[in-house]
Tab-separated table of C-alpha atoms in Angstrom:
chain	number	residue	atom	x	y	z
A	1	MET	CA	23.904	-7.001	-3.650
A	2	LYS	CA	21.534	-5.799	-6.338
A	3	ARG	CA	18.006	-4.481	-5.875
A	4	ILE	CA	15.475	-6.405	-8.051
A	5	GLU	CA	13.245	-3.773	-9.691
A	6	PRO	CA	9.588	-4.806	-10.430
A	7	GLN	CA	8.385	-4.981	-14.008
A	8	ARG	CA	6.141	-2.143	-14.037
A	9	THR	CA	-2.065	0.633	-5.479
A	10	LYS	CA	-4.721	1.848	-2.178
A	11	PRO	CA	-8.257	1.677	-3.134
A	12	PRO	CA	-9.364	4.969	-4.641
A	13	SER	CA	-11.534	7.512	-2.632
A	14	LEU	CA	-13.608	10.174	-4.343
A	15	ILE	CA	-12.524	12.908	-1.927
A	16	PRO	CA	-9.227	13.175	0.198
A	17	ASP	CA	-9.255	12.093	3.755
A	18	PHE	CA	-9.931	15.418	5.419
A	19	CYS	CA	-9.644	13.752	8.789
A	20	SER	CA	-5.834	13.710	8.258
A	21	GLY	CA	-3.427	16.664	9.049
A	22	PRO	CA	-1.724	16.778	5.538
A	23	ALA	CA	-5.201	17.248	3.696
A	24	LEU	CA	-6.198	20.093	6.145
A	25	LEU	CA	-2.864	21.767	5.740
A	26	ILE	CA	-3.230	21.708	1.977
A	27	MET	CA	-6.765	23.121	2.296
A	28	ALA	CA	-5.383	25.926	4.608
A	29	VAL	CA	-2.624	26.908	2.106
A	30	VAL	CA	-5.058	27.002	-0.744
A	31	MET	CA	-7.578	29.197	1.244
A	32	GLU	CA	-4.882	31.550	2.152
A	33	LEU	CA	-3.796	31.890	-1.539
A	34	VAL	CA	-7.478	32.535	-2.449
A	35	ALA	CA	-7.606	35.270	0.249
A	36	VAL	CA	-4.466	36.884	-1.134
A	37	CYS	CA	-5.906	36.993	-4.608
A	38	PHE	CA	-9.205	38.427	-3.518
A	39	THR	CA	-7.442	41.052	-1.391
A	40	LEU	CA	-5.252	42.183	-4.256
A	41	ALA	CA	-8.091	42.031	-6.853
A	42	SER	CA	-10.329	44.296	-4.765
A	43	ALA	CA	-7.636	46.713	-3.568
A	44	GLU	CA	-8.633	50.378	-3.630
A	45	PRO	CA	-6.620	53.562	-2.835
A	46	GLY	CA	-6.530	54.102	0.932
A	47	THR	CA	-7.654	50.545	1.777
A	48	ASP	CA	-5.924	48.883	4.796
A	49	LEU	CA	-4.779	45.753	2.827
A	50	VAL	CA	-3.405	44.111	5.853
A	51	ARG	CA	-6.526	44.340	7.954
A	52	ARG	CA	-8.611	43.338	4.901
A	53	LEU	CA	-6.353	40.303	4.294
A	54	ALA	CA	-6.440	39.221	7.848
A	55	LEU	CA	-10.238	39.270	8.025
A	56	LEU	CA	-10.665	37.752	4.633
A	57	SER	CA	-8.169	34.936	5.716
A	58	LEU	CA	-10.076	34.379	8.844
A	59	TYR	CA	-13.335	34.059	6.741
A	60	LEU	CA	-11.959	31.714	4.262
A	61	GLN	CA	-9.964	29.659	6.768
A	62	TRP	CA	-13.302	29.046	8.661
A	63	ILE	CA	-14.968	27.963	5.524
A	64	GLY	CA	-12.084	25.516	4.798
A	65	LEU	CA	-11.949	24.230	8.397
A	66	CYS	CA	-15.719	23.736	8.650
A	67	GLY	CA	-15.907	22.271	5.325
A	68	GLY	CA	-13.059	19.828	6.043
A	69	ALA	CA	-14.689	18.905	9.379
A	70	ALA	CA	-18.038	18.221	7.707
A	71	LEU	CA	-16.505	16.107	5.014
A	72	CYS	CA	-14.469	14.193	7.619
A	73	ALA	CA	-17.799	13.515	9.628
A	74	LEU	CA	-19.437	12.290	6.516
A	75	ARG	CA	-16.603	10.125	5.310
A	76	ARG	CA	-18.073	6.869	6.676
A	77	LEU	CA	-21.209	7.607	4.531
A	78	PHE	CA	-18.890	8.237	1.497
A	79	THR	CA	-17.247	4.781	1.775
A	80	VAL	CA	-20.682	2.973	1.330
A	81	ALA	CA	-22.537	5.487	-0.895
A	82	ARG	CA	-22.495	5.518	-4.650
A	83	PRO	CA	-19.918	7.940	-6.192
A	84	GLY	CA	-22.634	10.022	-7.691
A	85	LEU	CA	-24.456	10.535	-4.382
A	86	VAL	CA	-21.071	11.251	-2.774
A	87	PHE	CA	-20.451	13.954	-5.405
A	88	VAL	CA	-23.864	15.590	-4.824
A	89	ALA	CA	-23.587	15.283	-1.010
A	90	CYS	CA	-20.197	16.950	-0.897
A	91	TRP	CA	-21.330	19.858	-3.136
A	92	ILE	CA	-24.553	20.473	-1.201
A	93	THR	CA	-22.661	20.258	2.175
A	94	LEU	CA	-20.052	22.913	1.072
A	95	ILE	CA	-22.775	25.179	-0.343
A	96	ILE	CA	-24.677	25.148	2.955
A	97	ILE	CA	-21.496	25.758	4.941
A	98	VAL	CA	-20.761	28.820	2.830
A	99	MET	CA	-24.256	30.125	3.195
A	100	MET	CA	-24.128	29.830	7.000
A	101	LEU	CA	-20.724	31.322	7.352
A	102	SER	CA	-21.292	34.093	4.938
A	103	ASN	CA	-24.421	35.137	6.838
A	104	ILE	CA	-22.313	35.292	10.039
A	105	ALA	CA	-19.612	37.260	8.081
A	106	TRP	CA	-22.135	39.707	6.928
A	107	TYR	CA	-23.302	40.629	10.383
A	108	LEU	CA	-19.680	40.830	11.730
A	109	GLY	CA	-18.425	42.766	8.656
A	110	THR	CA	-21.037	45.461	8.857
A	111	SER	CA	-20.796	46.001	12.514
A	112	PRO	CA	-19.261	49.215	13.756
A	113	THR	CA	-16.418	47.236	15.271
A	114	PHE	CA	-15.061	45.881	12.144
A	115	GLY	CA	-16.553	47.911	9.389
A	116	VAL	CA	-14.992	45.921	6.567
A	117	LEU	CA	-18.295	45.560	4.472
A	118	ASP	CA	-20.414	48.243	3.103
A	119	ARG	CA	-23.692	48.417	5.092
A	120	ALA	CA	-25.403	49.389	1.887
A	121	ILE	CA	-24.814	45.869	0.447
A	122	PRO	CA	-28.028	43.826	1.159
A	123	ARG	CA	-27.448	40.745	3.296
A	124	VAL	CA	-29.256	38.574	0.743
A	125	THR	CA	-27.142	39.825	-2.052
A	126	PHE	CA	-23.889	39.150	-0.114
A	127	ILE	CA	-24.930	35.721	0.878
A	128	LEU	CA	-26.085	34.759	-2.678
A	129	SER	CA	-23.091	36.225	-4.343
A	130	HIS	CA	-20.775	34.160	-2.080
A	131	THR	CA	-22.874	31.064	-2.285
A	132	CYS	CA	-22.724	31.240	-6.123
A	133	ILE	CA	-18.881	31.737	-6.105
A	134	ALA	CA	-18.672	28.771	-3.696
A	135	ALA	CA	-21.017	26.563	-5.870
A	136	ILE	CA	-18.812	27.145	-8.888
A	137	VAL	CA	-15.454	26.766	-7.152
A	138	SER	CA	-16.545	23.664	-5.252
A	139	LEU	CA	-18.182	22.118	-8.398
A	140	MET	CA	-14.748	22.453	-10.271
A	141	LEU	CA	-12.920	21.189	-7.358
A	142	LEU	CA	-15.149	18.078	-7.002
A	143	ARG	CA	-15.108	17.511	-10.619
A	144	TYR	CA	-11.314	17.281	-10.322
A	145	PHE	CA	-11.610	14.794	-7.529
A	146	TRP	CA	-14.200	12.848	-9.588
A	147	THR	CA	-11.852	12.644	-12.515
A	148	ARG	CA	-8.987	11.550	-10.276
A	149	HIS	CA	-11.371	8.981	-8.682
A	150	GLN	CA	-12.108	7.412	-12.058
A	151	TRP	CA	-8.468	7.199	-13.036
A	152	ARG	CA	-7.526	5.610	-9.703
A	153	GLU	CA	-10.393	3.099	-10.113
A	154	GLN	CA	-9.101	2.022	-13.355
A	155	VAL	CA	-5.449	1.731	-12.106
A	156	HIS	CA	-6.509	-0.212	-8.957
A	157	ALA	CA	-8.649	-2.595	-11.016
A	158	GLU	CA	-5.624	-3.293	-13.312
A	159	GLY	CA	-3.387	-3.765	-10.263
A	160	GLU	CA	-5.798	-6.222	-8.803
A	161	SER	CA	-5.920	-8.296	-11.895
A	162	ARG	CA	-2.099	-8.231	-12.273
A	163	PHE	CA	-1.727	-9.282	-8.611
A	164	GLN	CA	-4.134	-12.131	-9.107
A	165	ALA	CA	-2.268	-13.274	-12.285
A	166	LEU	CA	1.055	-13.138	-10.434
A	167	THR	CA	-0.383	-15.080	-7.569
A	168	ALA	CA	-1.765	-17.798	-9.835
A	169	ARG	CA	1.642	-18.152	-11.605
A	170	ILE	CA	3.720	-18.703	-8.475
A	171	ARG	CA	1.599	-21.588	-7.028
A	172	PRO	CA	2.017	-23.934	-10.016
A	173	HIS	CA	5.717	-23.110	-10.031
A	174	PHE	CA	6.013	-24.215	-6.382
A	175	PHE	CA	3.908	-27.539	-6.783
A	176	PHE	CA	5.670	-28.475	-9.991
A	177	ASN	CA	8.993	-28.513	-8.370
A	178	ALA	CA	7.610	-30.214	-5.208
A	179	LEU	CA	6.144	-33.048	-7.316
A	180	ASN	CA	9.426	-33.507	-9.122
A	181	SER	CA	11.114	-34.097	-5.734
A	182	LEU	CA	8.345	-36.518	-4.768
A	183	ALA	CA	8.604	-38.474	-7.901
A	184	ALA	CA	12.377	-39.057	-7.147
A	185	LEU	CA	11.541	-40.822	-3.864
A	186	ILE	CA	8.442	-42.945	-4.612
A	187	MET	CA	10.489	-45.978	-5.848
A	188	ILE	CA	13.476	-45.821	-3.582
A	189	ARG	CA	12.119	-44.596	-0.229
A	190	PRO	CA	8.204	-44.984	-0.170
A	191	THR	CA	7.856	-44.144	3.530
A	192	GLU	CA	9.491	-40.859	3.150
A	193	ALA	CA	7.539	-40.278	-0.018
A	194	GLU	CA	4.294	-40.771	2.010
A	195	LEU	CA	5.435	-38.167	4.530
A	196	MET	CA	6.228	-35.900	1.513
A	197	VAL	CA	2.744	-36.251	0.269
A	198	GLU	CA	1.368	-35.152	3.602
A	199	ASP	CA	3.598	-32.197	3.595
A	200	LEU	CA	2.543	-31.320	0.094
A	201	ALA	CA	-1.012	-31.736	1.039
A	202	ASP	CA	-0.528	-29.308	4.125
A	203	VAL	CA	0.949	-26.727	1.797
A	204	PHE	CA	-1.817	-27.095	-0.777
A	205	ARG	CA	-4.492	-26.912	1.923
A	206	ALA	CA	-3.041	-23.792	3.436
A	207	SER	CA	-2.890	-22.231	-0.042
A	208	LEU	CA	-6.595	-22.968	-0.714
A	209	GLU	CA	-7.770	-21.926	2.758
A	210	LYS	CA	-6.341	-18.289	2.553
A	211	ALA	CA	-9.123	-16.006	1.473
A	212	GLY	CA	-6.891	-12.867	1.381
A	213	ARG	CA	-3.588	-12.119	-0.089
A	214	MET	CA	-1.739	-11.799	3.270
A	215	ALA	CA	-0.912	-14.185	6.111
A	216	PRO	CA	0.900	-14.102	9.410
A	217	LEU	CA	4.577	-14.686	9.257
A	218	VAL	CA	4.200	-17.858	11.160
A	219	ASP	CA	2.095	-19.336	8.425
A	220	GLU	CA	4.562	-18.464	5.861
A	221	ILE	CA	7.302	-20.140	8.032
A	222	GLY	CA	5.126	-23.196	8.164
A	223	VAL	CA	4.785	-23.356	4.415
A	224	CYS	CA	8.653	-23.078	4.050
A	225	ASN	CA	9.252	-25.852	6.595
A	226	ALA	CA	6.836	-28.109	4.793
A	227	TYR	CA	8.710	-27.461	1.612
A	228	LEU	CA	12.125	-27.942	3.279
A	229	ARG	CA	11.061	-31.270	4.610
A	230	ILE	CA	10.349	-32.370	1.128
A	231	GLU	CA	13.659	-31.338	-0.015
A	232	LYS	CA	15.296	-32.756	3.141
A	233	ALA	CA	13.986	-36.215	2.254
A	234	ARG	CA	15.508	-35.868	-1.232
A	235	LEU	CA	18.773	-34.389	-0.221
A	236	GLY	CA	19.317	-35.938	3.180
A	237	GLU	CA	22.256	-34.758	5.333
A	238	LYS	CA	23.465	-32.563	2.530
A	239	LEU	CA	20.759	-29.888	3.362
A	240	GLU	CA	20.876	-28.030	6.658
A	241	VAL	CA	18.567	-25.354	7.564
A	242	GLN	CA	19.076	-22.713	10.276
A	243	TRP	CA	16.208	-20.263	11.356
A	244	ASP	CA	16.806	-17.119	13.379
A	245	VAL	CA	13.222	-15.704	13.976
A	246	PRO	CA	12.046	-13.861	17.142
A	247	GLU	CA	8.650	-15.019	18.395
A	248	SER	CA	7.486	-11.351	18.588
A	249	LEU	CA	7.357	-11.214	14.782
A	250	PHE	CA	5.221	-14.261	14.165
A	251	ASN	CA	2.053	-12.213	13.606
A	252	TRP	CA	3.640	-9.781	11.116
A	253	PRO	CA	1.462	-9.844	7.873
A	254	VAL	CA	3.321	-10.872	4.801
A	255	PRO	CA	2.223	-11.641	1.316
A	256	MET	CA	1.525	-15.381	0.843
A	257	LEU	CA	4.331	-17.453	-0.676
A	258	ILE	CA	6.793	-14.552	-0.607
A	259	ILE	CA	9.620	-16.356	1.262
A	260	GLN	CA	9.233	-19.864	-0.202
A	261	PRO	CA	10.429	-19.189	-3.664
A	262	LEU	CA	13.658	-17.667	-2.211
A	263	VAL	CA	14.057	-20.757	-0.135
A	264	GLU	CA	13.478	-22.943	-3.254
A	265	ASN	CA	16.220	-20.884	-5.098
A	266	ALA	CA	18.563	-21.478	-2.272
A	267	VAL	CA	18.021	-25.259	-2.527
A	268	TYR	CA	17.922	-25.833	-6.133
A	269	HIS	CA	20.692	-23.220	-7.165
A	270	GLY	CA	22.770	-23.375	-4.102
A	271	VAL	CA	22.852	-26.516	-1.850
A	272	SER	CA	21.807	-29.107	-4.547
A	273	LYS	CA	24.778	-28.038	-6.622
A	274	LEU	CA	27.257	-28.629	-3.832
A	275	THR	CA	29.422	-31.768	-3.502
A	276	ASN	CA	29.180	-31.471	0.306
A	277	GLN	CA	26.852	-30.236	2.987
A	278	GLY	CA	25.258	-26.797	2.515
A	279	VAL	CA	23.554	-24.552	5.116
A	280	ILE	CA	20.587	-22.286	4.406
A	281	ARG	CA	20.244	-19.485	6.857
A	282	ILE	CA	16.984	-17.649	7.210
A	283	THR	CA	17.200	-14.595	9.386
A	284	ILE	CA	14.234	-12.369	10.134
A	285	TYR	CA	14.369	-9.100	12.183
A	286	GLN	CA	12.668	-5.807	12.508
A	287	ALA	CA	14.357	-2.591	11.532
A	288	GLN	CA	12.245	0.311	12.571
A	289	GLN	CA	8.885	-0.186	10.767
A	290	THR	CA	10.205	-2.671	8.330
A	291	LEU	CA	10.464	-6.544	8.524
A	292	ILE	CA	13.739	-7.840	6.988
A	293	ILE	CA	13.893	-11.337	5.776
A	294	GLU	CA	17.344	-12.614	4.689
A	295	VAL	CA	17.804	-16.053	2.893
A	296	GLU	CA	21.493	-17.032	2.743
A	297	ASN	CA	23.053	-20.033	1.024
A	298	PRO	CA	26.489	-21.042	-0.118
A	299	MET	CA	27.502	-20.546	-3.693
A	300	PRO	CA	28.663	-23.343	-5.907
A	301	PRO	CA	32.211	-22.903	-7.236
A	302	ALA	CA	31.020	-21.993	-10.756
A	303	GLU	CA	28.464	-19.552	-9.538
A	304	THR	CA	28.814	-16.053	-10.867
A	305	SER	CA	27.672	-12.744	-9.679
A	306	LYS	CA	24.716	-12.611	-12.140
A	307	THR	CA	21.119	-13.031	-10.866
A	308	ARG	CA	20.521	-16.727	-11.150
A	309	GLY	CA	17.703	-18.989	-10.563
A	310	ASN	CA	14.191	-18.836	-11.892
A	311	GLN	CA	14.000	-15.242	-13.084
A	312	ILE	CA	10.212	-15.416	-13.507
A	313	ALA	CA	9.928	-16.316	-9.724
A	314	ILE	CA	12.273	-13.378	-8.760
A	315	ASP	CA	10.404	-10.821	-10.922
A	316	ASN	CA	7.127	-12.204	-9.621
A	317	ILE	CA	8.257	-11.340	-6.085
A	318	ALA	CA	9.453	-7.924	-6.989
A	319	SER	CA	6.173	-7.183	-8.750
A	320	ARG	CA	3.996	-8.353	-5.885
A	321	LEU	CA	6.029	-6.308	-3.535
A	322	ASN	CA	5.521	-3.235	-5.646
A	323	LEU	CA	1.807	-3.838	-6.014
A	324	ILE	CA	1.322	-4.208	-2.295
A	325	TYR	CA	3.790	-1.715	-0.751
A	326	GLY	CA	4.938	0.481	-3.618
A	327	GLU	CA	8.528	1.745	-3.496
A	328	ARG	CA	8.639	0.829	0.286
A	329	GLY	CA	8.856	-2.935	-0.507
A	330	ARG	CA	12.045	-4.172	-2.031
A	331	LEU	CA	13.907	-7.409	-3.044
A	332	ASP	CA	17.794	-7.219	-2.967
A	333	LEU	CA	19.506	-10.253	-4.384
A	334	GLY	CA	23.203	-11.089	-5.048
A	335	PRO	CA	26.559	-12.363	-3.655
A	336	ASP	CA	27.533	-11.031	-0.395
A	337	ASN	CA	30.813	-11.976	1.460
A	338	GLY	CA	31.075	-15.392	-0.254
A	339	VAL	CA	27.439	-16.383	0.037
A	340	TRP	CA	24.302	-15.756	-1.967
A	341	ARG	CA	21.873	-13.531	-0.025
A	342	ALA	CA	18.350	-12.610	-0.860
A	343	ARG	CA	16.979	-9.768	1.403
A	344	LEU	CA	13.155	-8.933	1.419
A	345	SER	CA	12.096	-5.613	2.990
A	346	ILE	CA	8.426	-5.657	4.026
A	347	PRO	CA	6.911	-2.424	5.586
A	348	GLU	CA	4.359	-2.818	8.345
A	349	LYS	CA	1.497	-1.275	6.396
A	350	SER	CA	0.597	-2.133	2.769
A	351	LEU	CA	-1.101	0.024	0.190
A	352	LEU	CA	-3.845	-2.498	-0.412
A	353	VAL	CA	-6.620	-2.585	2.010
A	354	GLY	CA	-9.643	-4.883	2.262
A	355	GLY	CA	-9.043	-8.654	2.653
A	356	GLU	CA	-5.328	-8.081	3.169
A	357	THR	CA	-5.051	-10.325	6.254
A	358	SER	CA	-6.231	-13.800	6.590
């Protein structure tokens, strides 16, 4: 099978999530590097570098830990405040923390027990010098976060626009083919055509009622079944469908209309080209934290190993998976043991948040 690559995003945040372990670990490493630099820069003959490095590391790690804890506590405010206010609040918060900890460090450093600092250095001078250094460093750091925030805002906006365009393209594609099937039955089997209209109305209504871009798996299965009933009325006994889906997976969130195009390809480019009955098997199971969806159909005698079907729809699916899940979402498509198999890999969590579930 061949992986279908998308034709080449998480809403941006002005500051990293300091409530998480990775961000705190990075901060600890950075603070330790700064401590090493300051120790080497201020080294004097006869100075106990190991002791000085240990105390300076303790001092800077406390600044990093307290600063991260404060930014973590204020994170809820940062999600609703304007970026400019967030920038100023972060800067002032870090300055205040450094002022408080430098005051404590001066008392401890000038005590007879530690004796690291020169008692001749005035406390106000020590605090102001460290506060000025912290103000400059934190300003540069926050400026970096601000620039990254602006860039990610632009990338996210472009991704949202592209996602909406992809979604808008796939719906007309579905309804166009469904209406073709309906037109074929109106004159010869009007009763079945009426049922097809009801199924088409249900699919259309479900599409309009979804406010977000995600839906439970059971809803997507319902859309597929409505579509398959339309094709069943057209193809009769020639089309057989087998589902293998555990009920425990019914609530798994999946992108809207992500399975139906694969089922449509299986009907139009598989079963409809056979001279006898064809079976479409749809198997859904969980592998660790990933939902696996396999759509399998028999290959007509003249079928080749090339990716067939509506390439626009296939590229559409691959692109939407990439926008929602990044590299974790994938679509594999191709012949496998005498049948044509499409395999979707959908992770449990998406990169997009906010309105992602119905």
